[in-house]
Amino acid sequence: CTATIKNAQFSEEIITLFNGQEAIEFYENLFQKIANGEMITSPHLIILDLNMPLVSGWEFLDEFMEKYYFSFRHTKVVILSSTVDPRDKERAKQYPIVIDFFSKPITKEILFSITSKLN
């Protein structure tokens, strides 16, 4: 995934987190920096897998919406998952930060589609 993103020159900076718990901790750290008056740059896009260890993508989205949404409203989420359950796509529509849902693997075409939705 990271190699495809780099090869497509999709982003200048890529932050890779390996599970949902790391993602929650990442945003908690950013939130604390804001609370302390620090100027930060937060990610504009999260490419989220639903099937992660420790904390699932759904659990991450629920916590993000509850605790961090108002501080990071500009952040958008694209779900990239191996799931094929149509109910997951419908559920994703309930989250205002989710702008699209794709099946793995990520491709340059998917990245171009994401780019068009971010502009």
Short mmCIF file of C-alpha atoms in Angstrom, two decimals:
data_model
loop_
_atom_site.label_atom_id
_atom_site.label_comp_id
_atom_site.label_asym_id
_atom_site.label_seq_id
_atom_site.Cartn_x
_atom_site.Cartn_y
_atom_site.Cartn_z
CA CYS A 1 0.00 0.00 0.00
CA THR A 2 2.71 2.49 1.00
CA ALA A 3 4.78 1.69 -2.09
CA THR A 4 1.81 2.30 -4.39
CA ILE A 5 1.10 5.62 -2.69
CA LYS A 6 4.75 6.69 -3.00
CA ASN A 7 5.04 5.53 -6.62
CA ALA A 8 1.91 7.46 -7.57
CA GLN A 9 3.33 10.56 -5.85
CA PHE A 10 0.02 10.82 -4.05
CA SER A 11 1.39 12.37 -0.88
CA GLU A 12 4.58 13.99 0.30
CA GLU A 13 4.28 12.46 3.75
CA ILE A 14 2.89 9.06 4.71
CA ILE A 15 2.33 8.04 8.31
CA THR A 16 1.85 4.31 8.70
CA LEU A 17 0.13 2.93 11.79
CA PHE A 18 -0.25 -0.80 12.20
CA ASN A 19 -3.46 -1.15 14.15
CA GLY A 20 -6.47 0.78 15.34
CA GLN A 21 -5.04 1.31 18.82
CA GLU A 22 -1.99 3.08 17.34
CA ALA A 23 -4.34 5.28 15.30
CA ILE A 24 -6.32 6.27 18.40
CA GLU A 25 -3.10 7.01 20.29
CA PHE A 26 -1.84 9.09 17.35
CA TYR A 27 -4.95 11.28 17.39
CA GLU A 28 -4.96 11.51 21.18
CA ASN A 29 -1.37 12.82 20.98
CA LEU A 30 -2.38 15.42 18.36
CA PHE A 31 -5.42 16.38 20.45
CA GLN A 32 -3.24 16.92 23.53
CA LYS A 33 -0.85 19.11 21.52
CA ILE A 34 -3.76 21.29 20.42
CA ALA A 35 -5.01 21.47 24.01
CA ASN A 36 -1.54 22.68 25.04
CA GLY A 37 -1.67 25.42 22.43
CA GLU A 38 0.78 23.86 19.99
CA MET A 39 0.38 24.49 16.30
CA ILE A 40 0.16 21.16 14.51
CA THR A 41 -0.42 19.82 11.05
CA SER A 42 -2.81 16.92 11.10
CA PRO A 43 -3.44 14.40 8.35
CA HIS A 44 -5.94 15.42 5.68
CA LEU A 45 -6.68 11.82 4.73
CA ILE A 46 -6.83 8.49 6.52
CA ILE A 47 -6.80 5.33 4.44
CA LEU A 48 -8.45 2.94 6.86
CA ASP A 49 -8.66 -0.83 6.89
CA LEU A 50 -11.68 -2.22 8.72
CA ASN A 51 -9.94 -5.44 9.73
CA MET A 52 -7.16 -4.40 12.09
CA PRO A 53 -5.83 -6.01 15.25
CA LEU A 54 -6.62 -4.65 18.72
CA VAL A 55 -9.12 -2.02 17.54
CA SER A 56 -11.10 -2.47 14.32
CA GLY A 57 -11.64 0.25 11.75
CA TRP A 58 -15.23 0.61 12.94
CA GLU A 59 -14.08 1.04 16.54
CA PHE A 60 -11.53 3.62 15.42
CA LEU A 61 -14.19 5.55 13.49
CA ASP A 62 -16.56 5.52 16.45
CA GLU A 63 -13.89 6.84 18.81
CA PHE A 64 -12.66 9.40 16.30
CA MET A 65 -16.19 10.73 15.83
CA GLU A 66 -16.82 10.84 19.58
CA LYS A 67 -13.54 12.42 20.72
CA TYR A 68 -11.70 14.05 17.83
CA TYR A 69 -14.11 14.95 15.03
CA PHE A 70 -14.62 18.55 16.08
CA SER A 71 -10.87 19.17 16.34
CA PHE A 72 -10.07 17.44 13.04
CA ARG A 73 -13.14 18.10 10.88
CA HIS A 74 -11.03 18.63 7.77
CA THR A 75 -9.73 15.04 8.01
CA LYS A 76 -11.37 12.67 5.54
CA VAL A 77 -11.41 8.88 5.57
CA VAL A 78 -11.27 6.41 2.71
CA ILE A 79 -11.97 2.84 3.70
CA LEU A 80 -9.76 0.32 1.92
CA SER A 81 -10.74 -3.16 2.99
CA SER A 82 -10.84 -6.79 2.02
CA THR A 83 -14.47 -6.99 3.14
CA VAL A 84 -17.09 -7.70 0.51
CA ASP A 85 -20.13 -7.31 2.72
CA PRO A 86 -22.47 -4.68 1.20
CA ARG A 87 -23.64 -3.83 4.73
CA ASP A 88 -20.15 -2.45 5.43
CA LYS A 89 -20.47 0.01 2.54
CA GLU A 90 -23.86 1.11 3.84
CA ARG A 91 -22.53 1.46 7.37
CA ALA A 92 -19.63 3.60 6.13
CA LYS A 93 -22.13 6.14 4.78
CA GLN A 94 -23.19 6.87 8.36
CA TYR A 95 -19.86 8.57 9.06
CA PRO A 96 -19.61 12.12 7.68
CA ILE A 97 -15.83 11.89 7.37
CA VAL A 98 -15.89 8.78 5.14
CA ILE A 99 -15.72 9.91 1.52
CA ASP A 100 -15.40 6.53 -0.19
CA PHE A 101 -15.04 2.77 0.22
CA PHE A 102 -12.74 0.60 -1.92
CA SER A 103 -11.74 -3.03 -1.97
CA LYS A 104 -8.10 -3.96 -1.60
CA PRO A 105 -5.57 -3.73 -3.11
CA ILE A 106 -4.97 -0.04 -3.56
CA THR A 107 -4.20 1.00 -7.11
CA LYS A 108 -3.16 4.20 -8.87
CA GLU A 109 -6.71 4.43 -10.23
CA ILE A 110 -8.11 4.39 -6.70
CA LEU A 111 -5.65 7.09 -5.67
CA PHE A 112 -6.68 9.27 -8.62
CA SER A 113 -10.33 8.76 -7.65
CA ILE A 114 -9.55 9.81 -4.08
CA THR A 115 -7.69 12.89 -5.31
CA SER A 116 -10.70 14.04 -7.30
CA LYS A 117 -12.88 13.78 -4.17
CA LEU A 118 -10.45 15.76 -2.04
CA ASN A 119 -10.33 18.73 -4.39
#
